[in-house]
Short mmCIF file of C-alpha atoms in Angstrom, two decimals:
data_model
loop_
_atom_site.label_atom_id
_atom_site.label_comp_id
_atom_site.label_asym_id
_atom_site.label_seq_id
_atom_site.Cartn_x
_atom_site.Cartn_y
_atom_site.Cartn_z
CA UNK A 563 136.70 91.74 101.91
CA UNK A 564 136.21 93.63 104.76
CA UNK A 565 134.17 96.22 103.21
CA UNK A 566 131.93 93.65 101.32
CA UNK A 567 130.80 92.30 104.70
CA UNK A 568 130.37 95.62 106.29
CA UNK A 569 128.64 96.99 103.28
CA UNK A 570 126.87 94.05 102.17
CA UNK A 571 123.88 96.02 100.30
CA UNK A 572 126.13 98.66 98.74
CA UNK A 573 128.18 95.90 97.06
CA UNK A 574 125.20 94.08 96.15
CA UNK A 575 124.51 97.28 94.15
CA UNK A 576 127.64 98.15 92.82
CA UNK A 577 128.67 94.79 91.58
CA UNK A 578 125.21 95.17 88.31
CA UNK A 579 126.63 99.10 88.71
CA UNK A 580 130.05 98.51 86.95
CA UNK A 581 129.26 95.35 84.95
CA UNK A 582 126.66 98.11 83.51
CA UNK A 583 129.35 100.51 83.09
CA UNK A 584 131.56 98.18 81.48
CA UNK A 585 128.74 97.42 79.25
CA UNK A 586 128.73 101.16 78.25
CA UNK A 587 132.41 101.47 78.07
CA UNK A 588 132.24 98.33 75.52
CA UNK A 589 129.76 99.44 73.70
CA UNK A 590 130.78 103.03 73.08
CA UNK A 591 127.69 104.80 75.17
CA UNK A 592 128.32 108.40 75.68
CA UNK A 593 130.68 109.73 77.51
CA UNK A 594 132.37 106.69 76.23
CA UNK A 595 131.60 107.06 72.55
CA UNK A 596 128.64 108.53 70.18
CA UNK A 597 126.13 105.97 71.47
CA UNK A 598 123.06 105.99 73.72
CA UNK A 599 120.99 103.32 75.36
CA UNK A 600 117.61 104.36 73.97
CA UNK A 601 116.34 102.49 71.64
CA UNK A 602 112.94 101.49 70.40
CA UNK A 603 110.17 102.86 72.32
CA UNK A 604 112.32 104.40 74.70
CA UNK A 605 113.56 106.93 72.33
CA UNK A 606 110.85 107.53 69.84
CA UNK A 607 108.07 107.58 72.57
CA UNK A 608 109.22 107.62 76.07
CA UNK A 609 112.08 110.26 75.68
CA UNK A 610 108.68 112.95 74.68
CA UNK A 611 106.99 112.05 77.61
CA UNK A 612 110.42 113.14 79.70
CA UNK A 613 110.95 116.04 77.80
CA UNK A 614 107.32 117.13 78.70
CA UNK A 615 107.85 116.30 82.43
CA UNK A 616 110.74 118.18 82.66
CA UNK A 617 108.79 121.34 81.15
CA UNK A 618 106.00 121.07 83.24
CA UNK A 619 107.85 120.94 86.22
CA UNK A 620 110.51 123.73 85.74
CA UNK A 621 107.32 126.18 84.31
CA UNK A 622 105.17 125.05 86.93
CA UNK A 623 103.02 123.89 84.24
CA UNK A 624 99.87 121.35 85.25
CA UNK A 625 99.80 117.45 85.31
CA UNK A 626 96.43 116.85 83.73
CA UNK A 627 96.76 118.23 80.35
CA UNK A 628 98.90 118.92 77.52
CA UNK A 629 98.60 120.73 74.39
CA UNK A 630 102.13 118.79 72.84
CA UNK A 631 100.62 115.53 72.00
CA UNK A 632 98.66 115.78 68.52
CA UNK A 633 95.69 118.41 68.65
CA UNK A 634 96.17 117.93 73.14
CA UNK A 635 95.23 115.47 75.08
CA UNK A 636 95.37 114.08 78.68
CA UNK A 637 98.32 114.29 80.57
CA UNK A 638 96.88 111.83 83.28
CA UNK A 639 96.65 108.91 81.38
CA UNK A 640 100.50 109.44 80.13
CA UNK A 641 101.61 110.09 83.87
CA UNK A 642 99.91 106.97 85.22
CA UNK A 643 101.38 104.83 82.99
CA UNK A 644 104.92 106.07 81.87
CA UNK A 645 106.08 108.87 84.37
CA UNK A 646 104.86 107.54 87.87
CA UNK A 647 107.90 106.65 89.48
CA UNK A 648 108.77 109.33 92.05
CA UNK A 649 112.42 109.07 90.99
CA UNK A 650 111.40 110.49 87.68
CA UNK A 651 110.77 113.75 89.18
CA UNK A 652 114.30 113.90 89.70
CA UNK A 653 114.54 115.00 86.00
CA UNK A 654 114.10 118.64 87.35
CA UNK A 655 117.84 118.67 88.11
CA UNK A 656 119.49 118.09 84.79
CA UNK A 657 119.38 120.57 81.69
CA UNK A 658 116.58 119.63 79.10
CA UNK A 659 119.87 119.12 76.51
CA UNK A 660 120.75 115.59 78.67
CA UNK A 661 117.68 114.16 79.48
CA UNK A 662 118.86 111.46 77.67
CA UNK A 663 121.81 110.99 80.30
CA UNK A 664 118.97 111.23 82.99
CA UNK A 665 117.34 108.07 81.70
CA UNK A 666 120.16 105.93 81.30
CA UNK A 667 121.32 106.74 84.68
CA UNK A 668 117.64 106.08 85.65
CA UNK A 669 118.07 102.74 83.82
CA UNK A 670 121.63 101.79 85.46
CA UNK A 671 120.47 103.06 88.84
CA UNK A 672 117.50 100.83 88.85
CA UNK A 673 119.36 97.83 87.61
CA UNK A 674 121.65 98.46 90.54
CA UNK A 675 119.24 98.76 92.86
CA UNK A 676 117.83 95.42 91.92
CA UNK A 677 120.73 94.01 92.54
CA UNK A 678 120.16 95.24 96.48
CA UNK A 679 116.86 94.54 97.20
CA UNK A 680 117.24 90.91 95.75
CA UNK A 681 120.54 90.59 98.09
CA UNK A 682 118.01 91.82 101.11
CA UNK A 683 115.80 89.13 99.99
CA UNK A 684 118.40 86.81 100.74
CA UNK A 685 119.39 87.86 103.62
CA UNK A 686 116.06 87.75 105.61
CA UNK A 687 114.49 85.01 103.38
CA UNK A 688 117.28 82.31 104.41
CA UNK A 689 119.26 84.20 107.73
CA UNK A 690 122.33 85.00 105.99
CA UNK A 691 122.91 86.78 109.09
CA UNK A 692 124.42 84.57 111.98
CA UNK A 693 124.08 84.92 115.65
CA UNK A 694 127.61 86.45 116.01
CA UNK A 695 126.46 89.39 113.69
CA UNK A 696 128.61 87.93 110.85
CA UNK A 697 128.19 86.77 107.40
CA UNK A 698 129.78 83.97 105.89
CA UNK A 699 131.91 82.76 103.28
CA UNK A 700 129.37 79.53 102.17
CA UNK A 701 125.96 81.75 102.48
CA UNK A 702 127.27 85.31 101.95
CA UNK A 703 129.43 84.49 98.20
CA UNK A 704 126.34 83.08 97.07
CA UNK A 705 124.23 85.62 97.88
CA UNK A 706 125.82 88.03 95.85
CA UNK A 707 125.87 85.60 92.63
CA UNK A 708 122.08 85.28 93.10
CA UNK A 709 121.47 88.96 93.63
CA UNK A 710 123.84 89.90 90.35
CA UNK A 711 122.12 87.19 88.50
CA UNK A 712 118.57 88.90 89.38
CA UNK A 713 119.84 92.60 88.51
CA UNK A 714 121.09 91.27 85.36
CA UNK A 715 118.42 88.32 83.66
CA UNK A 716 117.35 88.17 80.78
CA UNK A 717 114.26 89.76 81.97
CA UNK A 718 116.22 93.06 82.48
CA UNK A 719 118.56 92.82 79.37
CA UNK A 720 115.46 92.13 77.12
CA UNK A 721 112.82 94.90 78.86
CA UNK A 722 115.11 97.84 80.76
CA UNK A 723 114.87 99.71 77.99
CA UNK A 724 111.12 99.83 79.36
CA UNK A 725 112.29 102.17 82.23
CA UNK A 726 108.45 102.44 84.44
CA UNK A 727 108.74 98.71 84.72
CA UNK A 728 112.07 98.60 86.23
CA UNK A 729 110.55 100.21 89.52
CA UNK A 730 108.53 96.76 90.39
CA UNK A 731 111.65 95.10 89.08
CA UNK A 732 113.69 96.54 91.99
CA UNK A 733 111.30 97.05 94.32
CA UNK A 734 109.55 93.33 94.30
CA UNK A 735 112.12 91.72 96.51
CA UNK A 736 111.16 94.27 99.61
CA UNK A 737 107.35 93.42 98.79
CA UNK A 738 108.28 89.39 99.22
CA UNK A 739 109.86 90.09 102.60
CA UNK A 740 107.47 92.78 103.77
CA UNK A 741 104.61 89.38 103.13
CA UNK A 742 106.86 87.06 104.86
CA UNK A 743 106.58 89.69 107.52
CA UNK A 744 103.10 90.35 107.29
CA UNK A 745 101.96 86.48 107.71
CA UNK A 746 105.03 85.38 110.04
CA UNK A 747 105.65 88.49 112.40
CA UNK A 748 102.58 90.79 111.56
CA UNK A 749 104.67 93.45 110.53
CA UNK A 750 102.65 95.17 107.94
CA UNK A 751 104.63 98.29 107.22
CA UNK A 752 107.05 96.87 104.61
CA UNK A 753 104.60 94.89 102.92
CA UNK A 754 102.15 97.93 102.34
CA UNK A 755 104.81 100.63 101.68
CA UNK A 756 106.70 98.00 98.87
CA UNK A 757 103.36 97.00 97.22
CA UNK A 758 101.56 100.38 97.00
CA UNK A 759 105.04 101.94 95.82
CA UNK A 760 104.77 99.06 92.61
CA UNK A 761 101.57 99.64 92.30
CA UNK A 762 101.48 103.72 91.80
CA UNK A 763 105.14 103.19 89.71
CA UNK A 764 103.08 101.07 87.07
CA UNK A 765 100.19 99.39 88.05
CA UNK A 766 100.74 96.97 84.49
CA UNK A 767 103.57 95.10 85.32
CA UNK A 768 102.86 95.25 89.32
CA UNK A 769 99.58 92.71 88.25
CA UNK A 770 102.07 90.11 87.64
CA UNK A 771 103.85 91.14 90.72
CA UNK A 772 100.51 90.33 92.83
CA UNK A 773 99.47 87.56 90.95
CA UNK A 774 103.03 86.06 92.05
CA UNK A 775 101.88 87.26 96.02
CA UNK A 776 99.13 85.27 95.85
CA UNK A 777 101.22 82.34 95.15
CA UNK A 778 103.50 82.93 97.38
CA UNK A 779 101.17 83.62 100.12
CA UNK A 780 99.23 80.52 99.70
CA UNK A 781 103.00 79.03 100.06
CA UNK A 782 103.42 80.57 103.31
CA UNK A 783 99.96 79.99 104.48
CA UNK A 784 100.58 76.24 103.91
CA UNK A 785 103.19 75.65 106.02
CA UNK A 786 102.38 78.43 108.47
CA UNK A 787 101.83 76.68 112.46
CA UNK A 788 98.91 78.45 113.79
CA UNK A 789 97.13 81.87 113.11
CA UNK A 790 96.00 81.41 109.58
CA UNK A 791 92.66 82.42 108.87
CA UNK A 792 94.53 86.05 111.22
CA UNK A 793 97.24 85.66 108.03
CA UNK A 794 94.22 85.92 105.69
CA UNK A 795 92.93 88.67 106.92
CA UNK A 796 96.18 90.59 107.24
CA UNK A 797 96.93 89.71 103.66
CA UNK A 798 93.42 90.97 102.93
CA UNK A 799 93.37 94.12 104.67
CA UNK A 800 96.93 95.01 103.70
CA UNK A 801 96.78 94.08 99.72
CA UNK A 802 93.37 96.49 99.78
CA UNK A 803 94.88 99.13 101.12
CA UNK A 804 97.95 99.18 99.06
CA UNK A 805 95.87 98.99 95.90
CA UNK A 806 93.71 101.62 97.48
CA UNK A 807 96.15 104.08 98.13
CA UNK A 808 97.53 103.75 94.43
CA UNK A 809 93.23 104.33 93.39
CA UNK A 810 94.74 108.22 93.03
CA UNK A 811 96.21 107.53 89.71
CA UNK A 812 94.19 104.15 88.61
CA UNK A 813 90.63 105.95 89.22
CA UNK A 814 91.16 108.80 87.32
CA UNK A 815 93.62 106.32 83.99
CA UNK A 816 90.25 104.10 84.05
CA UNK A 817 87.72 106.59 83.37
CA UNK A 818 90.44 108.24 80.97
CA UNK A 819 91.09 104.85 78.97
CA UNK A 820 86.67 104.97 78.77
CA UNK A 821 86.46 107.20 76.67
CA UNK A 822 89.41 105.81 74.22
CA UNK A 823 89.34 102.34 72.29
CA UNK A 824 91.28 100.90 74.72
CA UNK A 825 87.66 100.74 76.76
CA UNK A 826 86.79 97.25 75.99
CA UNK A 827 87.63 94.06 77.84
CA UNK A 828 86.55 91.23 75.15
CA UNK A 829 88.95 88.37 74.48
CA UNK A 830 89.71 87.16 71.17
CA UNK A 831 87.24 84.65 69.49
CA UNK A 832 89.99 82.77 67.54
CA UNK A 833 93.73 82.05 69.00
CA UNK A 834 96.16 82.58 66.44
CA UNK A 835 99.45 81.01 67.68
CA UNK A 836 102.72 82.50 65.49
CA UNK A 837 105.32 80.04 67.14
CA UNK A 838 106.11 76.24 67.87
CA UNK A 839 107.51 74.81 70.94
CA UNK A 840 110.76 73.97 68.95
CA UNK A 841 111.17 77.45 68.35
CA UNK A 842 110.42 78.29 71.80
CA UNK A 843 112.50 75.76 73.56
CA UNK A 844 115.63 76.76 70.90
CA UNK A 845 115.23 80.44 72.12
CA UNK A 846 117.13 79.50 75.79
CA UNK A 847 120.18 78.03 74.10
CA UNK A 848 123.45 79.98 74.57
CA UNK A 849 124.55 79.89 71.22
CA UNK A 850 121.16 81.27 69.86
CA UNK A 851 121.42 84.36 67.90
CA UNK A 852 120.26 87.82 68.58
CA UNK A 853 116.64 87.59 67.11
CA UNK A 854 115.68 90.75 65.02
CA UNK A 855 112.41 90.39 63.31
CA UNK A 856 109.11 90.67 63.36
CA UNK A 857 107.32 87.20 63.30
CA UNK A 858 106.10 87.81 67.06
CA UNK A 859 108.53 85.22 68.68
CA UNK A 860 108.67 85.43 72.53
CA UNK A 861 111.11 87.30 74.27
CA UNK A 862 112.33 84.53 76.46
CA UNK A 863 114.11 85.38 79.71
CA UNK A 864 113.98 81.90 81.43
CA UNK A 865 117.65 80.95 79.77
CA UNK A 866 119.98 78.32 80.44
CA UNK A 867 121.02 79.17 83.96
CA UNK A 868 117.37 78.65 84.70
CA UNK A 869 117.62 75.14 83.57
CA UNK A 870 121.02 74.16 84.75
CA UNK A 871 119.62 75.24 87.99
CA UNK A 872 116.47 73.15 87.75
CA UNK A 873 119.01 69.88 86.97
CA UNK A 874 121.47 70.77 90.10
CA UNK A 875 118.04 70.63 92.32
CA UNK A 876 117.05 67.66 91.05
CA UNK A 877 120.85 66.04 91.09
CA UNK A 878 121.69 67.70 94.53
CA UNK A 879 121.67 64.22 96.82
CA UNK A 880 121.45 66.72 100.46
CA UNK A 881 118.01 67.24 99.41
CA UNK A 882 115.75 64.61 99.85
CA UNK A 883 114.01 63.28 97.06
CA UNK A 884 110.46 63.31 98.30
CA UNK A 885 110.98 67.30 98.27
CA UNK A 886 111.53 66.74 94.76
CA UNK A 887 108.70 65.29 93.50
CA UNK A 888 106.40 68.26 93.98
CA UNK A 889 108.46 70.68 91.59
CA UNK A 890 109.78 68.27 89.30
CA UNK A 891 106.02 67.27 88.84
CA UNK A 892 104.77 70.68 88.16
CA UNK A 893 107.42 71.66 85.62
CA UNK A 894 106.59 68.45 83.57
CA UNK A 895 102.46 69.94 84.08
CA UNK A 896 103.40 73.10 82.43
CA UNK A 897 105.52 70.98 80.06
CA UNK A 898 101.98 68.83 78.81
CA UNK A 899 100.71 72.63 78.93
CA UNK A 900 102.60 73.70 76.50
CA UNK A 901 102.17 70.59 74.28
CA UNK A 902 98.31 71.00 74.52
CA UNK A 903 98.60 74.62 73.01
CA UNK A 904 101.36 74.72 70.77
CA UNK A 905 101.39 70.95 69.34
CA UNK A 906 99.10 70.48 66.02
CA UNK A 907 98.32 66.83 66.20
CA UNK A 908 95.30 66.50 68.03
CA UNK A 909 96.80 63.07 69.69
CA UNK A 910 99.52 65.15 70.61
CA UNK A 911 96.60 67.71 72.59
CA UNK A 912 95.13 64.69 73.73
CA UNK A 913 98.11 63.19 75.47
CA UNK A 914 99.14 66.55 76.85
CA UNK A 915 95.33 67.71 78.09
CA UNK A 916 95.61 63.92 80.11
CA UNK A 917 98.67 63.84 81.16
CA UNK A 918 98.60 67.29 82.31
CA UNK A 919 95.68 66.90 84.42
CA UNK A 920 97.19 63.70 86.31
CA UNK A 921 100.65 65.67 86.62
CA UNK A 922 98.50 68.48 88.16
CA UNK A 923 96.64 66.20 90.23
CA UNK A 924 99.83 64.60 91.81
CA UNK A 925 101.40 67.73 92.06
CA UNK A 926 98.34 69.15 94.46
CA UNK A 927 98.44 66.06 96.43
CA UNK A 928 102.16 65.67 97.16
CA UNK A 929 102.06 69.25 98.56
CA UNK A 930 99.34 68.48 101.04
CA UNK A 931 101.28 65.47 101.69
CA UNK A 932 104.10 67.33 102.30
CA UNK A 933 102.96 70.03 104.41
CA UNK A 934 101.42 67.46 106.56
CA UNK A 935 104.48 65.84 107.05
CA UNK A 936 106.42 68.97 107.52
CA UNK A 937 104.13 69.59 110.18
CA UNK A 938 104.63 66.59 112.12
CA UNK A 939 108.35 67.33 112.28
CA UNK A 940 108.20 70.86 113.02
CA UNK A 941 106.53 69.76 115.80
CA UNK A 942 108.81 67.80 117.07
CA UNK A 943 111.23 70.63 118.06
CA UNK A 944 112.90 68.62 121.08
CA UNK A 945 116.37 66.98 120.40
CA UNK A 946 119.11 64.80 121.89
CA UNK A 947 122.93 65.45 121.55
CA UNK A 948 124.07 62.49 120.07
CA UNK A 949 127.92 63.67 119.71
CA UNK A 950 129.89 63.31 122.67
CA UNK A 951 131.16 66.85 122.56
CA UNK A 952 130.06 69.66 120.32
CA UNK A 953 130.88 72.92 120.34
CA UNK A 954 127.76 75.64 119.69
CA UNK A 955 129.05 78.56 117.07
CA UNK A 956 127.04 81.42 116.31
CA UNK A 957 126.24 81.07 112.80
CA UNK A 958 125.42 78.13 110.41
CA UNK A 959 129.25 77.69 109.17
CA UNK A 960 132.14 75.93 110.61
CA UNK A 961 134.40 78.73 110.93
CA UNK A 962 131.34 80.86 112.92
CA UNK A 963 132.23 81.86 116.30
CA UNK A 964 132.43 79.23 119.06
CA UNK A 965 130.16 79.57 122.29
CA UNK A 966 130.22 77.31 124.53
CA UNK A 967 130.09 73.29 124.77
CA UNK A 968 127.64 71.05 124.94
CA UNK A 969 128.12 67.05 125.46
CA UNK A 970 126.32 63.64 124.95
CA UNK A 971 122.54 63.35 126.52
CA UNK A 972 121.96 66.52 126.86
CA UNK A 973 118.42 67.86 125.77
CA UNK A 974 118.11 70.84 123.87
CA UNK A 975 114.73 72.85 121.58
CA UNK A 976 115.28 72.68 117.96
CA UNK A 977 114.46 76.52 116.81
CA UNK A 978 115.23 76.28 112.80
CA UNK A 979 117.12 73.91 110.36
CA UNK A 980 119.70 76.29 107.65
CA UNK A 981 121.03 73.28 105.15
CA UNK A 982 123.05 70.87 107.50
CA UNK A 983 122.79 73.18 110.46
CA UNK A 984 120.20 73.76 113.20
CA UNK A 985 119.58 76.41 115.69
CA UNK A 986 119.15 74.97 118.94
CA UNK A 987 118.30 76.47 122.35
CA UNK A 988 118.72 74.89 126.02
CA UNK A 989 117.30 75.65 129.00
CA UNK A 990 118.97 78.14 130.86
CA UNK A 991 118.19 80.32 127.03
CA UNK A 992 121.47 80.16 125.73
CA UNK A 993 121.24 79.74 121.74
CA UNK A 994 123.51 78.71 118.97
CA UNK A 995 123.87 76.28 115.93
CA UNK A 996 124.97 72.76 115.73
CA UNK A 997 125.75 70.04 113.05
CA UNK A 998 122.62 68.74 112.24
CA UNK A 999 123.68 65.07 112.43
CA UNK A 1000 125.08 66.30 116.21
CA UNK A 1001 121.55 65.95 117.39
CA UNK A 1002 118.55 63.72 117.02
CA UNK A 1003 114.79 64.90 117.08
CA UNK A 1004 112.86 62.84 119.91
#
């Protein structure tokens, strides 16, 4: 245990690392049996594009053309998309016989490292870190659950086999702090570094990764105290320059794609849906089998843990219901959203347009409402010991380290709430956390 809390990061990485190997070991991939991970794409498509790396880079050969894909063609386009990450270059080492080893350490690796950066998430999103320098049992176990659970979701079991989108995968999490830095401390460094790294790995999957910034910023521009049209900018400034510095690649795959039939940018006339909600819905069960053919079903990675965790939010009585309503409200929104689209009644489309529109209307206002109030209790950051004796530890956990006493009546500046715990400071600067029902806000 010792060297889980000293290492924190490495085990978050080697917990995915060996549930991955025991995977293999199960499952007979070599040097366990006769088996490989590659599969699909991966194999009949990807595997060629290493296989060309790997001879361009031992013969010194260039990046912008090759004569090895039908009568030759771009190599640009190919490297851009498939071959961006700069951990693919580290193909160079192995022999050109076990390239295929290369990618399914490549896979593992990343998976692992997912399993890190979520963990890092963790730790800076919700101060896993105490005062005393020490994690604990009730925030630090969890943790690690969370960051195995995001190394190994559905997302990843259904899509690692696409190997260039497992860099945003991985590197997300540091892109999601490096904002919170960004908008909170104006640290941009993080921010820039994790975004334009997604964004030159594979610039297709990282516009779902900023499409899910821009939600989260407008979340932390909401309940930010002060400074926000300066967050703006910084977000601004920051987001254009990481998408600028990945230009070097995108520039040169646009003009490429111009002159192929992947130029044009018109939407379909007709929607053709091949799925019901039923089926959908049915796809998150447990018990659902492995689904094989070729009737364009979703891949689903939103599974039942999703939705257990979505009824233990709603059931969990320490959190106050009126910071319910918001979510609870939302998911029912994109509930009447998928009715509208996938229901054939038109009453059915009816109800769900109507009722979708109210649900979103509610939804928009109990934020505001919320933030407001929020606000008016941040504010409020002066308290009253209300215990007759408490004693101050240095993390939000019982068994933290104790610091020093406080009693009844005295005043003290609430710094930050952590569940039932809040970080109070007094006067002479001394700093520590407290019960939260040991003090009252005045």
């Amino acid at each position: 245990m010792n060297f889980v809390k000293k290492h924190p990061l490495l085990t978050a990485f080697l917990i995915p690392f060996f549930i991955c190997i025991i995977i293999c070991i199960g499952n007979g991939v070599y040097p366990f049996g006769d088996y490989c991970l590659l599969h699909m794409d991966l194999y009949h498509q990807y595997l060629p594009f290493y296989n060309e790396l790997w001879e361009k880079l031992r013969n010194g050969a260039s990046l912008m053309y090759t004569w090895n894909i039908g009568l030759g063609s771009d190599f640009v386009s190919v490297f851009a998309y498939y071959l961006a990450s700069p951990l693919n270059w580290l193909v160079v080492l192995f022999p050109k016989s076990h390239i295929i080893e290369f990618i399914e350490l490549l896979i593992i690796f990343k998976i692992s490292l997912s399993g890190a950066t979520f963990f890092y998430f963790l730790k800076e999103h919700f101060v896993l870190l105490g005062k005393d320098n020490r994690y604990h049992d009730n925030t630090f176990v969890p943790a690690f659950v969370f960051s195995t659970a995001y190394a190994l979701s559905g997302f990843v079991a259904a899509y690692s086999w696409d190997v260039m989108w497992m860099d945003v995968v991985a590197v997300a999490p540091l892109a999601i702090v490096g904002l919170e830095k960004l908008v909170r401390d104006k640290k941009p460094v993080l921010y820039y570094v994790s975004l334009a790294l997604c964004i030159l790995s594979n610039y297709y999957l990282s516009i779902m990764l900023c499409i899910f910034l821009v939600f989260w910023f407008a979340w932390l521009f909401f309940t930010q105290n002060g400074g926000k049209m300066a967050a703006i900018v910084r977000f601004a400034v920051y987001s254009l320059l990481a998408g600028g510095t990945a230009m070097v690649l995108i520039i040169p795959e646009l003009i490429i794609l111009s002159y192929s039939g992947s130029s044009g940018i018109e939407f379909p006339k007709q929607i053709e849906w091949y799925f019901n909600l039923l089926s959908e819905v049915g796809r998150m069960c447990t018990t659902a089998s492995v689904y094989e053919g070729a009737e364009n079903w979703p891949n689903l990675y939103a599974g039942a843990f999703s939705v257990m965790l979505l009824i233990l939010f709603v059931l969990n009585k320490r959190i106050n219901w009126k910071e319910k309503i918001a979510p609870v409200l939302f998911v029912l929104f994109l509930g009447m959203v998928a009715l509208f689209f996938y229901s054939s009644s038109v009453w059915m489309k009816k109800t769900g347009f109507t009722l979708g529109f109210v649900l979103l209307f509610f939804t928009v206002m109990t934020i505001v409402f919320s933030v407001k109030q929020n606000n008016r209790i941040v504010e409020r950051d002066n308290a009253i010991v209300v215990t007759p004796s408490v004693t101050v530890k240095g993390a939000p956990d019982a068994s933290g380290t104790s610091l020093f006493v406080i009693h009844e009546g005295l005043k003290v500046k609430v710094i930050e709430s952590l569940g039932d715990w809040v970080n109070i400071r007094l006067e002479d600067g001394n700093e520590g956390w407290v019960a939260k029902n040991d003090v009252e806000k005045i």
